[in-house]
Amino acid sequence: MTDPSVVYVVIMALVAGLAMPAGGLLARVEGVFPAWLDEELRHGILAMGAGALLSAVALVLVPDGMQELGTAASCVSFLLGALAFMGLDIWLARRKLPASQLASMLSDFVPESIALGTTAALGGGSVLLGLLIAVQNFPEGFNAYRELKAAGHYSARRILFMFLLMAFLGPVLALIGYFVLAEYTVIVSAIMLFAAGGILYSVLQDIAPQVRMENSWAPPLGGILGFMIGMLGFSL
């Protein structure tokens, strides 16, 4: 008989993953608002995604990762993640591939899905973690869709299909965390800190500079809201 906790993990990982194509579907809605409001909305959601990523780093990935690793190992894992994403950013720029938002989204989703499985296996609060991941994935899906669509390389249907496939990656990673990596918490911690370094690099290099608008001060509040959502999930 299947352990109920395994079923919960699969459901929560799938719900969290489906927030990515849901964000993409919202991003398809254009022309409803006046141009100036649509632009402010886009920058606000961009900032919300950045705030959600920062909350993942500050409230989940770094604190949980450092519990199992020493200070030196934590710093090395964190720095390696930043250097890896710098290399990825250079590679994408040279090939003129606009996927920094997509890379940030996946760097958040992959380790947190694994952590979702290991948390459940160790008797932790997997439901709340799953909801937090879903809330983070929604604005990230919105931003990644707009970035890929603006480049003109992919059709709307292809982008959404790609996001849908990524959503089903969540349950697979959660099950790996549950059945394989729960006993190897040091490895999971290193993965989380590596991802945290990469996410922070991406936010500072690619996302934060795009938030600001001339003569508009509201969009950065989206970042505050995104981080507050993370705080709410953390406190619950």
Coordinates of N, CA and C in Angstrom, one line a residue:
M1 N 0.8 -1.2 0.0 CA 0.0 0.0 0.0 C 0.9 1.3 0.0
T2 N 0.5 2.2 -0.8 CA 1.3 3.4 -0.9 C 1.3 4.3 0.3
D3 N 2.4 4.8 0.8 CA 2.5 5.6 1.9 C 1.8 7.0 1.6
P4 N 0.8 7.4 2.4 CA 0.1 8.7 2.1 C 1.0 9.8 2.0
S5 N 2.2 9.9 2.7 CA 3.1 11.0 2.6 C 3.7 11.1 1.2
V6 N 3.9 9.9 0.5 CA 4.4 9.9 -0.8 C 3.4 10.6 -1.8
V7 N 2.1 10.2 -1.6 CA 1.1 10.8 -2.4 C 1.0 12.3 -2.2
Y8 N 1.1 12.8 -1.0 CA 1.1 14.2 -0.7 C 2.2 14.9 -1.4
V9 N 3.4 14.3 -1.3 CA 4.6 14.9 -1.9 C 4.4 15.1 -3.4
V10 N 3.9 14.0 -4.1 CA 3.7 14.1 -5.5 C 2.7 15.2 -5.9
I11 N 1.6 15.2 -5.1 CA 0.6 16.2 -5.4 C 1.1 17.6 -5.2
M12 N 1.8 17.9 -4.1 CA 2.3 19.2 -3.8 C 3.4 19.6 -4.8
A13 N 4.2 18.7 -5.2 CA 5.3 19.0 -6.2 C 4.6 19.3 -7.6
L14 N 3.6 18.6 -7.9 CA 2.9 18.9 -9.2 C 2.2 20.2 -9.2
V15 N 1.5 20.5 -8.0 CA 0.8 21.8 -7.9 C 1.8 23.0 -8.0
A16 N 3.0 22.8 -7.3 CA 4.0 23.8 -7.4 C 4.6 24.0 -8.8
G17 N 4.7 22.9 -9.5 CA 5.2 22.9 -10.9 C 4.2 23.6 -11.8
L18 N 2.9 23.3 -11.6 CA 1.9 23.8 -12.5 C 1.8 25.3 -12.4
A19 N 2.3 25.9 -11.3 CA 2.3 27.4 -11.2 C 3.1 28.0 -12.3
M20 N 4.1 27.3 -12.8 CA 4.9 27.9 -13.9 C 4.1 28.1 -15.2
P21 N 3.5 27.1 -15.7 CA 2.6 27.4 -16.9 C 1.4 28.3 -16.6
A22 N 0.9 28.3 -15.3 CA -0.1 29.2 -15.0 C 0.3 30.6 -15.1
G23 N 1.5 30.9 -14.6 CA 2.1 32.2 -14.8 C 2.3 32.6 -16.2
G24 N 2.7 31.6 -17.0 CA 2.8 31.8 -18.5 C 1.5 32.1 -19.1
L25 N 0.5 31.5 -18.7 CA -0.9 31.8 -19.3 C -1.3 33.2 -19.0
L26 N -1.0 33.7 -17.8 CA -1.3 35.1 -17.4 C -0.5 36.0 -18.3
A27 N 0.7 35.6 -18.5 CA 1.6 36.5 -19.3 C 1.1 36.7 -20.8
R28 N 0.3 35.7 -21.2 CA -0.2 35.8 -22.6 C -1.3 36.9 -22.7
V29 N -1.9 37.3 -21.6 CA -2.9 38.3 -21.6 C -2.3 39.7 -21.8
E30 N -2.4 40.2 -23.0 CA -1.9 41.5 -23.3 C -3.0 42.4 -24.0
G31 N -2.9 43.7 -23.8 CA -3.8 44.6 -24.5 C -5.1 44.8 -23.7
V32 N -5.2 44.2 -22.5 CA -6.4 44.4 -21.7 C -6.3 45.8 -21.0
F33 N -5.1 46.1 -20.5 CA -4.9 47.4 -19.8 C -4.3 48.4 -20.8
P34 N -4.3 49.7 -20.4 CA -3.6 50.7 -21.2 C -2.1 50.3 -21.2
A35 N -1.4 50.8 -22.2 CA 0.0 50.4 -22.4 C 0.9 50.8 -21.1
W36 N 0.6 52.0 -20.6 CA 1.5 52.4 -19.4 C 1.2 51.5 -18.2
L37 N 0.0 51.0 -18.0 CA -0.4 50.2 -16.9 C 0.2 48.8 -17.1
D38 N 0.1 48.3 -18.3 CA 0.6 47.0 -18.7 C 2.1 46.9 -18.4
E39 N 2.8 48.0 -18.8 CA 4.2 48.1 -18.6 C 4.6 48.1 -17.1
E40 N 3.8 48.8 -16.3 CA 4.1 48.9 -14.9 C 3.8 47.5 -14.2
L41 N 2.7 46.9 -14.7 CA 2.4 45.5 -14.2 C 3.5 44.5 -14.5
R42 N 4.0 44.6 -15.8 CA 5.1 43.7 -16.1 C 6.3 43.9 -15.2
H43 N 6.7 45.2 -15.0 CA 7.8 45.4 -14.1 C 7.5 45.0 -12.7
G44 N 6.3 45.2 -12.3 CA 5.9 44.8 -10.9 C 6.0 43.3 -10.7
I45 N 5.5 42.6 -11.7 CA 5.6 41.1 -11.5 C 7.1 40.6 -11.7
L46 N 7.8 41.3 -12.5 CA 9.3 41.0 -12.6 C 9.9 41.2 -11.2
A47 N 9.6 42.3 -10.5 CA 10.1 42.5 -9.2 C 9.6 41.5 -8.2
M48 N 8.3 41.1 -8.4 CA 7.8 40.1 -7.5 C 8.5 38.8 -7.6
G49 N 8.9 38.4 -8.8 CA 9.7 37.2 -9.0 C 11.0 37.3 -8.4
A50 N 11.7 38.5 -8.5 CA 12.9 38.7 -7.8 C 12.8 38.6 -6.3
G51 N 11.7 39.2 -5.8 CA 11.5 39.1 -4.3 C 11.3 37.7 -3.9
A52 N 10.5 36.9 -4.7 CA 10.3 35.5 -4.4 C 11.6 34.7 -4.4
L53 N 12.4 35.0 -5.4 CA 13.7 34.3 -5.5 C 14.6 34.6 -4.3
L54 N 14.6 35.9 -3.9 CA 15.4 36.3 -2.7 C 14.9 35.6 -1.4
S55 N 13.5 35.5 -1.3 CA 13.0 34.9 -0.2 C 13.4 33.4 -0.1
A56 N 13.4 32.7 -1.3 CA 13.9 31.3 -1.4 C 15.3 31.2 -0.9
V57 N 16.1 32.2 -1.3 CA 17.5 32.1 -0.9 C 17.7 32.4 0.7
A58 N 17.0 33.5 1.1 CA 17.2 33.9 2.5 C 16.5 33.0 3.5
L59 N 15.3 32.5 3.1 CA 14.5 31.8 4.1 C 14.5 30.3 4.0
V60 N 14.9 29.7 2.8 CA 14.8 28.3 2.7 C 16.2 27.7 2.3
L61 N 16.8 28.1 1.2 CA 18.0 27.5 0.7 C 19.2 27.7 1.6
V62 N 19.5 28.9 2.0 CA 20.7 29.1 2.8 C 20.5 28.6 4.2
P63 N 19.5 29.0 4.9 CA 19.3 28.4 6.3 C 19.3 26.9 6.4
D64 N 18.5 26.3 5.5 CA 18.4 24.8 5.5 C 19.7 24.2 5.1
G65 N 20.4 24.8 4.1 CA 21.6 24.3 3.6 C 22.7 24.3 4.6
M66 N 22.8 25.4 5.4 CA 23.9 25.6 6.3 C 23.8 24.7 7.5
Q67 N 22.6 24.1 7.7 CA 22.4 23.3 8.9 C 23.3 22.0 8.9
E68 N 23.5 21.5 7.7 CA 24.2 20.2 7.5 C 25.7 20.4 7.1
L69 N 26.1 21.6 6.6 CA 27.4 21.9 6.2 C 28.1 22.8 7.1
G70 N 29.5 22.7 7.1 CA 30.3 23.6 7.9 C 30.3 25.0 7.2
T71 N 30.9 25.9 7.8 CA 31.0 27.3 7.3 C 31.8 27.3 5.9
A72 N 32.9 26.7 5.9 CA 33.8 26.7 4.7 C 33.1 26.0 3.6
A73 N 32.5 24.8 3.8 CA 31.8 24.1 2.8 C 30.6 24.8 2.3
S74 N 29.9 25.5 3.2 CA 28.7 26.3 2.8 C 29.2 27.4 1.8
C75 N 30.2 28.1 2.2 CA 30.7 29.2 1.4 C 31.2 28.8 0.0
V76 N 31.9 27.6 0.0 CA 32.4 27.1 -1.3 C 31.2 26.7 -2.2
S77 N 30.2 26.0 -1.6 CA 29.1 25.6 -2.4 C 28.3 26.8 -3.0
F78 N 28.2 27.8 -2.1 CA 27.5 29.1 -2.5 C 28.3 29.8 -3.6
L79 N 29.6 29.9 -3.5 CA 30.4 30.6 -4.5 C 30.4 29.8 -5.8
L80 N 30.5 28.5 -5.7 CA 30.5 27.7 -6.9 C 29.2 27.9 -7.7
G81 N 28.1 28.0 -7.0 CA 26.8 28.3 -7.7 C 26.8 29.6 -8.4
A82 N 27.3 30.6 -7.8 CA 27.4 31.9 -8.4 C 28.3 31.9 -9.7
L83 N 29.5 31.2 -9.5 CA 30.4 31.2 -10.7 C 29.8 30.3 -11.8
A84 N 29.1 29.3 -11.5 CA 28.5 28.5 -12.5 C 27.4 29.3 -13.3
F85 N 26.6 30.1 -12.6 CA 25.6 30.9 -13.2 C 26.2 32.1 -14.0
M86 N 27.4 32.6 -13.5 CA 28.1 33.6 -14.3 C 28.5 32.9 -15.6
G87 N 29.0 31.7 -15.6 CA 29.4 31.0 -16.8 C 28.3 30.8 -17.7
L88 N 27.1 30.4 -17.1 CA 25.9 30.2 -17.9 C 25.4 31.5 -18.6
D89 N 25.5 32.6 -17.8 CA 25.1 33.9 -18.3 C 26.0 34.3 -19.5
I90 N 27.2 34.1 -19.4 CA 28.2 34.4 -20.5 C 27.9 33.6 -21.7
W91 N 27.6 32.3 -21.5 CA 27.3 31.4 -22.6 C 26.0 31.8 -23.3
L92 N 25.0 32.1 -22.5 CA 23.7 32.6 -23.1 C 23.9 33.9 -23.9
A93 N 24.6 34.8 -23.3 CA 24.8 36.1 -24.0 C 25.6 36.0 -25.3
R94 N 26.6 35.1 -25.3 CA 27.3 34.9 -26.6 C 26.5 34.3 -27.7
R95 N 25.5 33.5 -27.3 CA 24.6 32.9 -28.3 C 23.3 33.6 -28.4
K96 N 23.2 34.7 -27.7 CA 22.0 35.6 -27.8 C 20.8 34.8 -27.5
L97 N 20.9 34.0 -26.5 CA 19.7 33.2 -26.0 C 19.1 33.8 -24.7
P98 N 17.9 34.4 -24.8 CA 17.3 35.1 -23.6 C 16.7 34.1 -22.7
A99 N 17.5 33.5 -21.8 CA 16.9 32.5 -20.9 C 17.3 32.7 -19.5
S100 N 17.7 33.9 -19.1 CA 18.2 34.1 -17.7 C 17.0 33.9 -16.7
Q101 N 15.8 34.4 -17.1 CA 14.7 34.2 -16.2 C 14.3 32.7 -16.1
L102 N 14.4 32.0 -17.2 CA 14.2 30.5 -17.2 C 15.2 29.8 -16.3
A103 N 16.4 30.2 -16.4 CA 17.5 29.5 -15.6 C 17.3 29.8 -14.1
S104 N 16.9 31.0 -13.8 CA 16.6 31.4 -12.4 C 15.4 30.6 -11.9
M105 N 14.4 30.4 -12.7 CA 13.2 29.7 -12.3 C 13.6 28.2 -12.0
L106 N 14.3 27.6 -12.9 CA 14.7 26.2 -12.7 C 15.7 26.1 -11.5
S107 N 16.6 27.0 -11.3 CA 17.6 26.9 -10.2 C 16.9 27.0 -8.9
D108 N 15.7 27.6 -8.9 CA 14.9 27.6 -7.6 C 14.1 26.4 -7.5
F109 N 13.4 26.0 -8.6 CA 12.5 24.9 -8.6 C 13.1 23.5 -8.3
V110 N 14.3 23.3 -8.9 CA 14.9 22.0 -8.8 C 15.3 21.6 -7.4
P111 N 16.1 22.5 -6.7 CA 16.5 22.1 -5.4 C 15.4 22.1 -4.4
E112 N 14.4 23.0 -4.6 CA 13.3 23.0 -3.6 C 12.4 21.8 -3.8
S113 N 12.3 21.3 -5.0 CA 11.5 20.1 -5.2 C 12.2 18.9 -4.6
I114 N 13.5 18.9 -4.7 CA 14.2 17.8 -4.0 C 14.1 18.0 -2.5
A115 N 14.2 19.2 -2.0 CA 14.0 19.5 -0.5 C 12.6 19.1 -0.1
L116 N 11.6 19.3 -1.0 CA 10.2 18.9 -0.6 C 10.1 17.4 -0.3
G117 N 10.8 16.6 -1.1 CA 10.8 15.2 -0.9 C 11.5 14.8 0.4
T118 N 12.7 15.4 0.6 CA 13.5 15.0 1.8 C 12.8 15.5 3.0
T119 N 12.2 16.6 3.0 CA 11.4 17.2 4.1 C 10.3 16.2 4.5
A120 N 9.6 15.7 3.5 CA 8.5 14.8 3.8 C 9.0 13.5 4.4
A121 N 10.1 13.0 3.8 CA 10.7 11.7 4.3 C 11.2 11.8 5.8
L122 N 11.6 13.1 6.2 CA 12.1 13.3 7.5 C 11.0 13.8 8.5
G123 N 9.7 13.8 8.0 CA 8.6 14.2 8.8 C 8.4 15.6 8.9
G124 N 8.8 16.4 8.0 CA 8.7 17.9 8.1 C 7.4 18.4 7.4
G125 N 7.3 19.7 7.3 CA 6.1 20.3 6.8 C 6.2 20.5 5.3
S126 N 5.9 19.4 4.5 CA 6.1 19.4 3.1 C 5.0 20.2 2.4
V127 N 3.8 20.3 3.0 CA 2.6 21.0 2.4 C 2.9 22.5 2.3
L128 N 3.4 23.0 3.4 CA 3.7 24.5 3.4 C 4.9 24.8 2.5
L129 N 5.9 24.0 2.4 CA 7.0 24.2 1.5 C 6.5 24.1 0.1
G130 N 5.6 23.2 -0.2 CA 5.0 23.1 -1.6 C 4.3 24.3 -2.0
L131 N 3.5 24.8 -1.0 CA 2.7 26.1 -1.3 C 3.7 27.3 -1.6
L132 N 4.7 27.3 -0.8 CA 5.7 28.4 -0.9 C 6.4 28.3 -2.3
I133 N 6.7 27.1 -2.8 CA 7.3 26.9 -4.1 C 6.3 27.4 -5.2
A134 N 5.1 27.0 -5.0 CA 4.0 27.4 -6.0 C 3.9 28.9 -6.1
V135 N 3.9 29.6 -5.0 CA 3.7 31.0 -5.0 C 5.0 31.7 -5.6
Q136 N 6.1 31.1 -5.5 CA 7.3 31.6 -6.1 C 7.3 31.4 -7.6
N137 N 6.8 30.2 -8.0 CA 6.9 29.8 -9.4 C 6.0 30.6 -10.3
F138 N 4.9 31.1 -9.7 CA 3.9 31.8 -10.5 C 4.5 33.1 -11.2
P139 N 5.0 34.0 -10.4 CA 5.6 35.2 -11.1 C 6.9 34.9 -11.9
E140 N 7.6 33.8 -11.5 CA 8.8 33.4 -12.3 C 8.3 32.9 -13.6
G141 N 7.2 32.1 -13.7 CA 6.7 31.6 -14.9 C 6.2 32.8 -15.8
F142 N 5.6 33.8 -15.2 CA 5.2 35.0 -16.0 C 6.4 35.6 -16.6
N143 N 7.4 35.9 -15.8 CA 8.6 36.6 -16.3 C 9.3 35.8 -17.4
A144 N 9.5 34.5 -17.1 CA 10.2 33.7 -18.1 C 9.5 33.6 -19.4
Y145 N 8.2 33.5 -19.4 CA 7.4 33.5 -20.6 C 7.6 34.8 -21.4
R146 N 7.4 35.9 -20.7 CA 7.6 37.2 -21.4 C 9.0 37.3 -22.0
E147 N 10.0 36.9 -21.3 CA 11.4 37.0 -21.8 C 11.6 36.1 -23.0
L148 N 11.1 34.9 -23.0 CA 11.2 34.0 -24.2 C 10.4 34.5 -25.4
K149 N 9.2 35.0 -25.1 CA 8.3 35.4 -26.1 C 8.9 36.6 -26.8
A150 N 9.4 37.6 -26.0 CA 10.0 38.8 -26.6 C 11.1 38.5 -27.6
A151 N 11.9 37.4 -27.3 CA 13.0 37.1 -28.2 C 12.6 36.6 -29.6
G152 N 11.4 36.1 -29.7 CA 10.8 35.7 -31.0 C 11.3 34.4 -31.4
H153 N 12.0 33.6 -30.6 CA 12.5 32.3 -31.0 C 11.5 31.2 -30.9
Y154 N 10.5 31.4 -30.0 CA 9.6 30.3 -29.6 C 8.1 30.9 -29.7
S155 N 7.2 30.0 -30.2 CA 5.8 30.3 -30.2 C 5.2 30.2 -28.8
A156 N 4.1 30.9 -28.5 CA 3.5 30.8 -27.2 C 3.1 29.4 -26.8
R157 N 2.6 28.6 -27.8 CA 2.3 27.2 -27.5 C 3.5 26.4 -27.1
R158 N 4.6 26.6 -27.8 CA 5.8 25.9 -27.5 C 6.3 26.2 -26.1
I159 N 6.3 27.5 -25.7 CA 6.8 27.9 -24.4 C 5.9 27.3 -23.3
L160 N 4.6 27.4 -23.5 CA 3.7 26.8 -22.4 C 3.9 25.3 -22.3
F161 N 4.1 24.6 -23.5 CA 4.3 23.2 -23.4 C 5.6 22.8 -22.7
M162 N 6.6 23.7 -22.9 CA 7.9 23.5 -22.3 C 7.7 23.6 -20.7
F163 N 7.0 24.7 -20.3 CA 6.7 24.9 -18.9 C 5.9 23.7 -18.3
L164 N 5.0 23.2 -19.1 CA 4.2 22.1 -18.6 C 5.1 20.8 -18.4
L165 N 6.0 20.6 -19.3 CA 6.9 19.5 -19.1 C 7.8 19.7 -17.8
M166 N 8.2 20.9 -17.6 CA 9.0 21.3 -16.4 C 8.2 21.0 -15.1
A167 N 6.9 21.3 -15.2 CA 6.0 21.0 -14.1 C 6.1 19.6 -13.6
F168 N 6.1 18.7 -14.6 CA 6.1 17.2 -14.2 C 7.5 16.8 -13.8
L169 N 8.5 17.6 -13.9 CA 9.8 17.3 -13.4 C 9.8 17.4 -11.9
G170 N 8.9 18.3 -11.3 CA 8.8 18.5 -9.9 C 8.5 17.2 -9.1
P171 N 7.5 16.4 -9.5 CA 7.2 15.2 -8.7 C 8.4 14.2 -8.8
V172 N 9.0 14.1 -10.0 CA 10.2 13.2 -10.2 C 11.3 13.6 -9.2
L173 N 11.6 14.9 -9.1 CA 12.7 15.3 -8.3 C 12.3 15.1 -6.8
A174 N 11.0 15.4 -6.5 CA 10.6 15.2 -5.1 C 10.7 13.7 -4.7
L175 N 10.3 12.8 -5.6 CA 10.5 11.4 -5.3 C 11.9 11.0 -5.1
I176 N 12.8 11.6 -5.9 CA 14.2 11.3 -5.8 C 14.7 11.8 -4.4
G177 N 14.2 12.9 -4.0 CA 14.5 13.4 -2.7 C 14.0 12.6 -1.6
Y178 N 12.8 12.0 -1.8 CA 12.1 11.2 -0.7 C 12.8 9.9 -0.6
F179 N 13.1 9.2 -1.7 CA 13.5 7.8 -1.6 C 15.1 7.6 -1.7
V180 N 15.7 8.6 -2.3 CA 17.2 8.4 -2.5 C 18.0 9.4 -1.7
L181 N 17.7 10.6 -1.6 CA 18.6 11.6 -1.0 C 18.2 12.0 0.5
A182 N 17.1 11.4 1.0 CA 16.8 11.8 2.4 C 17.9 11.3 3.4
E183 N 18.6 10.3 3.0 CA 19.7 9.8 3.9 C 21.0 10.5 3.7
Y184 N 21.0 11.3 2.6 CA 22.3 12.1 2.3 C 22.0 13.6 2.4
T185 N 21.7 14.0 3.6 CA 21.3 15.4 3.7 C 22.5 16.4 3.4
V186 N 23.7 15.9 3.5 CA 24.9 16.8 3.2 C 24.8 17.1 1.7
I187 N 24.5 16.1 0.9 CA 24.4 16.4 -0.6 C 23.3 17.3 -0.9
V188 N 22.2 17.1 -0.3 CA 21.0 18.0 -0.5 C 21.4 19.5 -0.1
S189 N 22.1 19.6 1.1 CA 22.5 20.9 1.5 C 23.4 21.6 0.6
A190 N 24.3 20.8 0.0 CA 25.3 21.4 -1.0 C 24.5 21.9 -2.2
I191 N 23.6 21.1 -2.7 CA 22.8 21.4 -3.8 C 22.0 22.7 -3.6
M192 N 21.4 22.8 -2.4 CA 20.6 24.0 -2.0 C 21.5 25.3 -2.0
L193 N 22.7 25.2 -1.4 CA 23.6 26.4 -1.4 C 24.1 26.7 -2.7
F194 N 24.4 25.7 -3.5 CA 24.9 25.9 -4.9 C 23.8 26.7 -5.7
A195 N 22.5 26.3 -5.5 CA 21.4 26.9 -6.2 C 21.2 28.4 -5.7
A196 N 21.4 28.5 -4.3 CA 21.3 29.9 -3.7 C 22.3 30.8 -4.3
G197 N 23.5 30.4 -4.5 CA 24.5 31.3 -5.1 C 24.2 31.6 -6.5
G198 N 23.7 30.7 -7.3 CA 23.3 30.9 -8.6 C 22.1 31.9 -8.7
I199 N 21.1 31.7 -7.9 CA 19.9 32.5 -7.9 C 20.3 34.0 -7.5
L200 N 21.1 34.2 -6.5 CA 21.5 35.5 -6.1 C 22.3 36.2 -7.2
Y201 N 23.2 35.5 -7.9 CA 23.9 36.1 -9.0 C 22.9 36.5 -10.1
S202 N 21.9 35.6 -10.4 CA 21.0 36.0 -11.5 C 20.1 37.2 -11.1
V203 N 19.7 37.2 -9.9 CA 18.9 38.4 -9.4 C 19.6 39.7 -9.6
L204 N 20.9 39.7 -9.1 CA 21.7 40.9 -9.2 C 22.1 41.3 -10.6
Q205 N 22.4 40.3 -11.4 CA 22.9 40.5 -12.8 C 21.8 40.8 -13.8
D206 N 20.7 40.0 -13.7 CA 19.8 40.0 -14.8 C 18.4 40.6 -14.5
I207 N 17.9 40.3 -13.3 CA 16.5 40.6 -13.0 C 16.4 42.0 -12.4
A208 N 17.1 42.3 -11.3 CA 17.0 43.6 -10.7 C 17.2 44.8 -11.6
P209 N 18.2 44.8 -12.5 CA 18.3 45.9 -13.4 C 17.1 46.2 -14.3
Q210 N 16.3 45.1 -14.6 CA 15.1 45.3 -15.4 C 13.9 45.8 -14.7
V211 N 13.9 45.9 -13.4 CA 12.7 46.3 -12.6 C 12.5 47.8 -12.7
R212 N 13.6 48.6 -12.7 CA 13.4 50.0 -12.6 C 12.8 50.6 -13.9
M213 N 11.9 51.6 -13.7 CA 11.3 52.3 -14.8 C 11.5 53.8 -14.5
E214 N 11.7 54.6 -15.6 CA 11.8 56.0 -15.4 C 10.5 56.6 -15.0
N215 N 10.6 57.5 -14.0 CA 9.4 58.2 -13.5 C 8.4 57.3 -12.9
S216 N 8.8 56.2 -12.4 CA 7.8 55.3 -11.8 C 8.5 54.6 -10.6
W217 N 7.8 54.7 -9.4 CA 8.4 54.2 -8.2 C 7.6 52.9 -7.6
A218 N 6.5 52.5 -8.3 CA 5.7 51.4 -7.7 C 6.3 50.0 -8.0
P219 N 6.9 49.7 -9.2 CA 7.3 48.4 -9.5 C 8.2 47.7 -8.4
P220 N 9.1 48.4 -7.8 CA 9.9 47.7 -6.8 C 9.1 47.2 -5.6
L221 N 7.9 47.7 -5.4 CA 7.1 47.2 -4.3 C 6.7 45.8 -4.6
G222 N 6.7 45.4 -5.9 CA 6.4 44.0 -6.2 C 7.5 43.1 -5.6
G223 N 8.7 43.5 -5.5 CA 9.8 42.8 -4.9 C 9.5 42.6 -3.4
I224 N 9.1 43.7 -2.8 CA 8.7 43.6 -1.4 C 7.6 42.6 -1.1
L225 N 6.6 42.6 -2.0 CA 5.5 41.7 -1.9 C 5.9 40.3 -2.1
G226 N 6.8 40.1 -3.1 CA 7.3 38.7 -3.3 C 8.0 38.2 -2.1
F227 N 8.9 39.0 -1.5 CA 9.6 38.6 -0.3 C 8.7 38.3 0.9
M228 N 7.7 39.2 1.0 CA 6.7 39.0 2.1 C 5.9 37.7 2.0
I229 N 5.6 37.3 0.8 CA 5.0 36.0 0.6 C 5.8 34.9 1.1
G230 N 7.1 35.0 0.8 CA 8.1 34.0 1.3 C 8.1 34.1 2.9
M231 N 8.1 35.2 3.4 CA 8.1 35.4 4.9 C 6.8 34.7 5.5
L232 N 5.7 34.9 4.8 CA 4.4 34.3 5.3 C 4.5 32.8 5.3
G233 N 5.0 32.2 4.2 CA 5.2 30.8 4.1 C 6.2 30.3 5.2
F234 N 7.2 31.0 5.4 CA 8.3 30.6 6.4 C 7.7 30.6 7.8
S235 N 6.9 31.7 8.1 CA 6.4 31.8 9.5 C 5.3 30.8 9.7
L236 N 4.5 30.4 8.7 CA 3.5 29.4 8.9 C 4.1 28.0 9.1

